[in-house]
Amino acid sequence: MQDTAVNTAQVLAQAPIFSGLSEDELRFMVQRAVSRHFSPGEIVFGEGDPCSGLYVVAAGHLRIYKSSAAGREQVLSIDGPGSSIAEVPVFDGGNYPASAAAVDRATLLFISKQDFQALCLAHPQVALKVLRVVGARLRQLVGIIEELSFTTVRHRLASLLLRLAQKEGQRTTEGVEVKLPANNQELASQIGTVRELVSRNLSRFQAEGLLRIDGRSVIIRDLEGLEAAVESSA
Amino acid sequence: MQDTAVNTAQVLAQAPIFSGLSEDELRFMVQRAVSRHFSPGEIVFGEGDPCSGLYVVAAGHLRIYKSSAAGREQVLSIDGPGSSIAEVPVFDGGNYPASAAAVDRATLLFISKQDFQALCLAHPQVALKVLRVVGARLRQLVGIIEELSFTTVRHRLASLLLRLAQKEGQRTTEGVEVKLPANNQELASQIGTVRELVSRNLSRFQAEGLLRIDGRSVIIRDLEGLEAAVESSA
DNA sequence: TGATCTCCGTGACAAAAGTCATCGCCACCC
DNA sequence: GGGTGGCGATGACTTTTGTCACGGAGATCA
């Protein structure tokens, strides 16, 4: 259990929405935060569920997504340690606008609506911090809309690969190596399409010599070429 | 000029983000709000511009949208009197994530970043109100993503027509009559496609007997049928 | 060593979306 | 009245996306 046991105080202190709180204030929240563990794939809440409070990711990753009647999913965001989840429904009183599930083994801290609202009223800076976080989320969503509305699957996939390369790419003699972080089905959900198109477009990139596929890792051989695929028809 | 002259105090009092303020507080904001007039199509700010403050719509309508390099546009929201615009960049310090233009003759009240932040710190409830408004916006965006990711143009158009019918439809003997609020190009931007597809899908609805097109007004003859078009492949 | 499961790749289609060009209507303006 | 410009409809076509079905690789487990 060590891997998911967490120091509540430390986690909250590092969460953007609580940064800058005094020790006393932090202690107050720590006392009220309840920690919950989730296994991979386990659902934290479903779209439309009533919201009773806010979560802060202590360990692991959370996947926020929408599901369609036809069985497709669209990922809105993947959040790691320090991220707060469900700030919106806490404040507008509505239900969760999307579902959330654990990606891996995850530990979340739960803070009730009442406690958090009280904190915000007592400490206006906290509300401003929350606004900043929600703002970032809103920008992300606008980015997704832009990609879905203006670009092709090919473009979005290239874009995802470049983002991965940027974040966690390993330089090799042949090019930048990226480990695909999930199976094709999941990548498809992240860029708003189906697994077959991810597969096909990866193959196509390979056929064009832009990259080489080696199992679940991709070696980008022609970074400029891939960037060009993003620029064109952007 | 009468049509665009406004009573600043009245407008602010009715804006959701300022509701519940005392008279003194309102007066404070009224003194600091600057009113600006815009003609139809005039740009209020462009995506990426630095943000110096917040706007409240006093009269007319604002169109918030993203533009693509290829010349397409995606409308994120149309806001009328009482709506506040650009709450997000005011708080996170970033640039505007999208552009805004006046739809018709419009009057906006401008409030500087500094003044508004000061108000939020002095009156925590205001920050909570802003959070509620931003939350609503976020829900809207998630809705757009859902539609773009999961549904077809046909579906989105049906959905738009039903929304219009709900909001401003006139009952007639033949069915519910809706005046299309804009040209096909604009409708296309609102549902994330091009004008030809709007035209074709409208014709198709007519061919299927779901509605009758008469110039710029549409008479929905088979509401259930149109709703069915929304349900299927949702 | 099978049996089963999951996941990837792919061919063959079908459907949807988008592009380009053209025509006609109507309003507006010299 | 004739010219112009904006807008809508539509045909012809291409590209993109999505669906379905299948085969095969690799892991796991009895």
GROMACS .gro file of N, CA and C in nm, chain A residues 62-168:
model
  321
   62LEU      N    1  -0.594   1.073  -1.351
   62LEU     CA    2  -0.737   1.066  -1.372
   62LEU      C    3  -0.768   1.101  -1.518
   63ARG      N    4  -0.865   1.031  -1.571
   63ARG     CA    5  -0.905   1.052  -1.709
   63ARG      C    6  -1.045   1.112  -1.707
   64ILE      N    7  -1.059   1.233  -1.762
   64ILE     CA    8  -1.189   1.299  -1.767
   64ILE      C    9  -1.241   1.280  -1.908
   65TYR      N   10  -1.361   1.229  -1.923
   65TYR     CA   11  -1.407   1.196  -2.058
   65TYR      C   12  -1.558   1.200  -2.071
   66LYS      N   13  -1.602   1.212  -2.196
   66LYS     CA   14  -1.744   1.201  -2.230
   66LYS      C   15  -1.766   1.071  -2.305
   67SER      N   16  -1.881   1.008  -2.283
   67SER     CA   17  -1.914   0.887  -2.358
   67SER      C   18  -2.032   0.914  -2.449
   68SER      N   19  -2.032   0.851  -2.565
   68SER     CA   20  -2.147   0.866  -2.654
   68SER      C   21  -2.234   0.741  -2.645
   69ALA      N   22  -2.357   0.757  -2.691
   69ALA     CA   23  -2.451   0.645  -2.690
   69ALA      C   24  -2.396   0.530  -2.775
   70ALA      N   25  -2.323   0.566  -2.881
   70ALA     CA   26  -2.272   0.464  -2.973
   70ALA      C   27  -2.149   0.394  -2.917
   71GLY      N   28  -2.107   0.433  -2.797
   71GLY     CA   29  -1.995   0.363  -2.736
   71GLY      C   30  -1.860   0.429  -2.757
   72ARG      N   31  -1.860   0.545  -2.821
   72ARG     CA   32  -1.733   0.614  -2.835
   72ARG      C   33  -1.707   0.701  -2.715
   73GLU      N   34  -1.578   0.734  -2.696
   73GLU     CA   35  -1.543   0.821  -2.585
   73GLU      C   36  -1.455   0.934  -2.636
   74GLN      N   37  -1.468   1.048  -2.571
   74GLN     CA   38  -1.381   1.161  -2.604
   74GLN      C   39  -1.316   1.206  -2.474
   75VAL      N   40  -1.184   1.198  -2.470
   75VAL     CA   41  -1.111   1.240  -2.351
   75VAL      C   42  -1.101   1.391  -2.349
   76LEU      N   43  -1.132   1.451  -2.235
   76LEU     CA   44  -1.122   1.596  -2.222
   76LEU      C   45  -0.991   1.636  -2.156
   77SER      N   46  -0.944   1.549  -2.068
   77SER     CA   47  -0.817   1.580  -2.004
   77SER      C   48  -0.769   1.462  -1.920
   78ILE      N   49  -0.640   1.455  -1.904
   78ILE     CA   50  -0.577   1.357  -1.817
   78ILE      C   51  -0.506   1.436  -1.709
   79ASP      N   52  -0.540   1.412  -1.585
   79ASP     CA   53  -0.484   1.494  -1.477
   79ASP      C   54  -0.401   1.413  -1.380
   80GLY      N   55  -0.287   1.469  -1.344
   80GLY     CA   56  -0.197   1.401  -1.252
   80GLY      C   57  -0.191   1.470  -1.116
   81PRO      N   58  -0.095   1.430  -1.033
   81PRO     CA   59  -0.082   1.481  -0.897
   81PRO      C   60  -0.087   1.633  -0.890
   82GLY      N   61  -0.162   1.683  -0.795
   82GLY     CA   62  -0.174   1.826  -0.775
   82GLY      C   63  -0.296   1.886  -0.843
   83SER      N   64  -0.347   1.817  -0.943
   83SER     CA   65  -0.463   1.871  -1.014
   83SER      C   66  -0.589   1.859  -0.929
   84SER      N   67  -0.673   1.957  -0.943
   84SER     CA   68  -0.803   1.949  -0.877
   84SER      C   69  -0.905   1.915  -0.983
   85ILE      N   70  -1.007   1.843  -0.944
   85ILE     CA   71  -1.108   1.794  -1.037
   85ILE      C   72  -1.245   1.837  -0.989
   86ALA      N   73  -1.330   1.871  -1.084
   86ALA     CA   74  -1.469   1.903  -1.051
   86ALA      C   75  -1.483   2.034  -0.975
   87GLU      N   76  -1.398   2.130  -1.008
   87GLU     CA   77  -1.414   2.261  -0.944
   87GLU      C   78  -1.546   2.322  -0.989
   88VAL      N   79  -1.580   2.299  -1.115
   88VAL     CA   80  -1.697   2.366  -1.170
   88VAL      C   81  -1.828   2.328  -1.100
   89PRO      N   82  -1.864   2.202  -1.094
   89PRO     CA   83  -1.992   2.169  -1.033
   89PRO      C   84  -1.998   2.203  -0.883
   90VAL      N   85  -1.883   2.214  -0.821
   90VAL     CA   86  -1.884   2.254  -0.680
   90VAL      C   87  -1.943   2.394  -0.667
   91PHE      N   88  -1.916   2.477  -0.768
   91PHE     CA   89  -1.960   2.615  -0.755
   91PHE      C   90  -2.092   2.647  -0.820
   92ASP      N   91  -2.124   2.575  -0.927
   92ASP     CA   92  -2.252   2.610  -0.989
   92ASP      C   93  -2.364   2.517  -0.944
   93GLY      N   94  -2.331   2.422  -0.860
   93GLY     CA   95  -2.436   2.340  -0.803
   93GLY      C   96  -2.492   2.235  -0.898
   94GLY      N   97  -2.442   2.235  -1.021
   94GLY     CA   98  -2.493   2.137  -1.117
   94GLY      C   99  -2.427   2.002  -1.101
   95ASN      N  100  -2.462   1.913  -1.191
   95ASN     CA  101  -2.402   1.779  -1.188
   95ASN      C  102  -2.269   1.779  -1.261
   96TYR      N  103  -2.198   1.667  -1.250
   96TYR     CA  104  -2.072   1.656  -1.322
   96TYR      C  105  -2.098   1.660  -1.472
   97PRO      N  106  -2.024   1.741  -1.545
   97PRO     CA  107  -2.046   1.750  -1.690
   97PRO      C  108  -1.980   1.636  -1.767
   98ALA      N  109  -1.895   1.560  -1.701
   98ALA     CA  110  -1.826   1.450  -1.768
   98ALA      C  111  -1.794   1.343  -1.665
   99SER      N  112  -1.747   1.230  -1.712
   99SER     CA  113  -1.710   1.122  -1.622
   99SER      C  114  -1.561   1.128  -1.590
  100ALA      N  115  -1.524   1.063  -1.482
  100ALA     CA  116  -1.383   1.055  -1.445
  100ALA      C  117  -1.352   0.913  -1.403
  101ALA      N  118  -1.239   0.862  -1.448
  101ALA     CA  119  -1.195   0.729  -1.408
  101ALA      C  120  -1.046   0.731  -1.384
  102ALA      N  121  -1.001   0.641  -1.297
  102ALA     CA  122  -0.858   0.631  -1.270
  102ALA      C  123  -0.789   0.566  -1.388
  103VAL      N  124  -0.674   0.618  -1.427
  103VAL     CA  125  -0.597   0.559  -1.535
  103VAL      C  126  -0.515   0.443  -1.478
  104ASP      N  127  -0.445   0.472  -1.369
  104ASP     CA  128  -0.363   0.373  -1.301
  104ASP      C  129  -0.409   0.364  -1.155
  105ARG      N  130  -0.328   0.307  -1.069
  105ARG     CA  131  -0.364   0.310  -0.928
  105ARG      C  132  -0.358   0.456  -0.885
  106ALA      N  133  -0.462   0.503  -0.824
  106ALA     CA  134  -0.466   0.645  -0.793
  106ALA      C  135  -0.519   0.672  -0.654
  107THR      N  136  -0.472   0.778  -0.597
  107THR     CA  137  -0.522   0.822  -0.467
  107THR      C  138  -0.573   0.964  -0.482
  108LEU      N  139  -0.696   0.984  -0.437
  108LEU     CA  140  -0.755   1.117  -0.446
  108LEU      C  141  -0.791   1.166  -0.308
  109LEU      N  142  -0.784   1.297  -0.292
  109LEU     CA  143  -0.832   1.357  -0.168
  109LEU      C  144  -0.964   1.422  -0.197
  110PHE      N  145  -1.061   1.391  -0.115
  110PHE     CA  146  -1.194   1.446  -0.136
  110PHE      C  147  -1.220   1.555  -0.034
  111ILE      N  148  -1.273   1.667  -0.083
  111ILE     CA  149  -1.307   1.778   0.006
  111ILE      C  150  -1.451   1.816  -0.022
  112SER      N  151  -1.531   1.823   0.081
  112SER     CA  152  -1.674   1.847   0.058
  112SER      C  153  -1.697   1.989   0.007
  113LYS      N  154  -1.800   2.001  -0.073
  113LYS     CA  155  -1.848   2.127  -0.125
  113LYS      C  156  -1.852   2.236  -0.017
  114GLN      N  157  -1.916   2.202   0.094
  114GLN     CA  158  -1.934   2.300   0.201
  114GLN      C  159  -1.800   2.351   0.253
  115ASP      N  160  -1.711   2.258   0.284
  115ASP     CA  161  -1.581   2.298   0.337
  115ASP      C  162  -1.507   2.387   0.239
  116PHE      N  163  -1.518   2.351   0.112
  116PHE     CA  164  -1.439   2.425   0.015
  116PHE      C  165  -1.498   2.564  -0.010
  117GLN      N  166  -1.629   2.570  -0.018
  117GLN     CA  167  -1.691   2.701  -0.037
  117GLN      C  168  -1.660   2.792   0.081
  118ALA      N  169  -1.664   2.733   0.199
  118ALA     CA  170  -1.633   2.811   0.319
  118ALA      C  171  -1.492   2.868   0.308
  119LEU      N  172  -1.400   2.783   0.265
  119LEU     CA  173  -1.261   2.827   0.250
  119LEU      C  174  -1.251   2.944   0.152
  120CYS      N  175  -1.326   2.933   0.043
  120CYS     CA  176  -1.319   3.039  -0.057
  120CYS      C  177  -1.373   3.171  -0.006
  121LEU      N  178  -1.477   3.163   0.074
  121LEU     CA  179  -1.534   3.286   0.127
  121LEU      C  180  -1.439   3.349   0.229
  122ALA      N  181  -1.375   3.263   0.306
  122ALA     CA  182  -1.283   3.314   0.408
  122ALA      C  183  -1.154   3.366   0.344
  123HIS      N  184  -1.116   3.305   0.232
  123HIS     CA  185  -0.988   3.343   0.170
  123HIS      C  186  -1.006   3.370   0.022
  124PRO      N  187  -1.040   3.491  -0.009
  124PRO     CA  188  -1.069   3.527  -0.148
  124PRO      C  189  -0.959   3.487  -0.246
  125GLN      N  190  -0.835   3.484  -0.201
  125GLN     CA  191  -0.728   3.446  -0.295
  125GLN      C  192  -0.749   3.305  -0.346
  126VAL      N  193  -0.808   3.220  -0.261
  126VAL     CA  194  -0.831   3.082  -0.305
  126VAL      C  195  -0.927   3.081  -0.423
  127ALA      N  196  -1.030   3.161  -0.416
  127ALA     CA  197  -1.126   3.168  -0.526
  127ALA      C  198  -1.055   3.214  -0.653
  128LEU      N  199  -0.965   3.309  -0.639
  128LEU     CA  200  -0.893   3.356  -0.757
  128LEU      C  201  -0.805   3.245  -0.814
  129LYS      N  202  -0.745   3.167  -0.725
  129LYS     CA  203  -0.663   3.053  -0.771
  129LYS      C  204  -0.749   2.954  -0.848
  130VAL      N  205  -0.865   2.928  -0.793
  130VAL     CA  206  -0.956   2.834  -0.860
  130VAL      C  207  -0.992   2.888  -0.998
  131LEU      N  208  -1.015   3.018  -1.004
  131LEU     CA  209  -1.048   3.078  -1.133
  131LEU      C  210  -0.935   3.059  -1.232
  132ARG      N  211  -0.815   3.069  -1.184
  132ARG     CA  212  -0.700   3.050  -1.273
  132ARG      C  213  -0.700   2.907  -1.327
  133VAL      N  214  -0.723   2.812  -1.235
  133VAL     CA  215  -0.723   2.671  -1.276
  133VAL      C  216  -0.836   2.642  -1.374
  134VAL      N  217  -0.953   2.694  -1.344
  134VAL     CA  218  -1.066   2.671  -1.433
  134VAL      C  219  -1.040   2.737  -1.567
  135GLY      N  220  -0.973   2.851  -1.562
  135GLY     CA  221  -0.938   2.919  -1.686
  135GLY      C  222  -0.849   2.833  -1.773
  136ALA      N  223  -0.752   2.770  -1.712
  136ALA     CA  224  -0.661   2.683  -1.788
  136ALA      C  225  -0.741   2.571  -1.852
  137ARG      N  226  -0.834   2.517  -1.777
  137ARG     CA  227  -0.917   2.408  -1.828
  137ARG      C  228  -0.999   2.456  -1.948
  138LEU      N  229  -1.052   2.574  -1.935
  138LEU     CA  230  -1.132   2.630  -2.043
  138LEU      C  231  -1.048   2.650  -2.169
  139ARG      N  232  -0.926   2.694  -2.151
  139ARG     CA  233  -0.837   2.711  -2.267
  139ARG      C  234  -0.811   2.576  -2.334
  140GLN      N  235  -0.790   2.475  -2.251
  140GLN     CA  236  -0.770   2.339  -2.304
  140GLN      C  237  -0.888   2.297  -2.389
  141LEU      N  238  -1.008   2.320  -2.337
  141LEU     CA  239  -1.128   2.278  -2.408
  141LEU      C  240  -1.140   2.352  -2.540
  142VAL      N  241  -1.109   2.481  -2.537
  142VAL     CA  242  -1.115   2.558  -2.662
  142VAL      C  243  -1.017   2.499  -2.762
  143GLY      N  244  -0.902   2.457  -2.713
  143GLY     CA  245  -0.804   2.393  -2.801
  143GLY      C  246  -0.859   2.266  -2.864
  144ILE      N  247  -0.929   2.187  -2.786
  144ILE     CA  248  -0.988   2.064  -2.840
  144ILE      C  249  -1.090   2.097  -2.947
  145ILE      N  250  -1.173   2.196  -2.919
  145ILE     CA  251  -1.275   2.236  -3.016
  145ILE      C  252  -1.209   2.280  -3.146
  146GLU      N  253  -1.106   2.359  -3.133
  146GLU     CA  254  -1.035   2.407  -3.250
  146GLU      C  255  -0.985   2.289  -3.333
  147GLU      N  256  -0.922   2.193  -3.267
  147GLU     CA  257  -0.868   2.078  -3.341
  147GLU      C  258  -0.980   1.997  -3.405
  148LEU      N  259  -1.085   1.972  -3.330
  148LEU     CA  260  -1.194   1.891  -3.385
  148LEU      C  261  -1.260   1.961  -3.503
  149SER      N  262  -1.274   2.092  -3.490
  149SER     CA  263  -1.350   2.165  -3.591
  149SER      C  264  -1.269   2.191  -3.717
  150PHE      N  265  -1.139   2.215  -3.701
  150PHE     CA  266  -1.061   2.261  -3.814
  150PHE      C  267  -0.970   2.156  -3.876
  151THR      N  268  -0.938   2.052  -3.804
  151THR     CA  269  -0.832   1.965  -3.854
  151THR      C  270  -0.876   1.821  -3.875
  152THR      N  271  -0.788   1.748  -3.940
  152THR     CA  272  -0.815   1.607  -3.971
  152THR      C  273  -0.754   1.517  -3.863
  153VAL      N  274  -0.789   1.391  -3.871
  153VAL     CA  275  -0.734   1.293  -3.777
  153VAL      C  276  -0.581   1.291  -3.791
  154ARG      N  277  -0.536   1.290  -3.915
  154ARG     CA  278  -0.392   1.292  -3.942
  154ARG      C  279  -0.323   1.405  -3.868
  155HIS      N  280  -0.380   1.521  -3.879
  155HIS     CA  281  -0.326   1.638  -3.813
  155HIS      C  282  -0.324   1.620  -3.661
  156ARG      N  283  -0.434   1.575  -3.606
  156ARG     CA  284  -0.443   1.563  -3.462
  156ARG      C  285  -0.347   1.458  -3.408
  157LEU      N  286  -0.327   1.353  -3.485
  157LEU     CA  287  -0.235   1.249  -3.442
  157LEU      C  288  -0.092   1.302  -3.445
  158ALA      N  289  -0.056   1.371  -3.551
  158ALA     CA  290   0.078   1.429  -3.560
  158ALA      C  291   0.100   1.523  -3.442
  159SER      N  292  -0.002   1.600  -3.415
  159SER     CA  293   0.003   1.696  -3.307
  159SER      C  294   0.025   1.626  -3.173
  160LEU      N  295  -0.045   1.517  -3.151
  160LEU     CA  296  -0.030   1.440  -3.027
  160LEU      C  297   0.111   1.384  -3.016
  161LEU      N  298   0.162   1.330  -3.125
  161LEU     CA  299   0.297   1.274  -3.124
  161LEU      C  300   0.400   1.381  -3.091
  162LEU      N  301   0.384   1.498  -3.150
  162LEU     CA  302   0.479   1.605  -3.123
  162LEU      C  303   0.472   1.649  -2.977
  163ARG      N  304   0.351   1.653  -2.924
  163ARG     CA  305   0.336   1.689  -2.783
  163ARG      C  306   0.409   1.587  -2.696
  164LEU      N  307   0.390   1.459  -2.727
  164LEU     CA  308   0.457   1.354  -2.650
  164LEU      C  309   0.608   1.366  -2.663
  165ALA      N  310   0.654   1.391  -2.785
  165ALA     CA  311   0.798   1.402  -2.809
  165ALA      C  312   0.856   1.517  -2.726
  166GLN      N  313   0.783   1.626  -2.726
  166GLN     CA  314   0.824   1.743  -2.648
  166GLN      C  315   0.837   1.709  -2.501
  167LYS      N  316   0.735   1.640  -2.450
  167LYS     CA  317   0.727   1.617  -2.306
  167LYS      C  318   0.821   1.507  -2.259
  168GLU      N  319   0.825   1.398  -2.333
  168GLU     CA  320   0.898   1.283  -2.280
  168GLU      C  321   0.978   1.210  -2.388
   0.00000   0.00000   0.00000
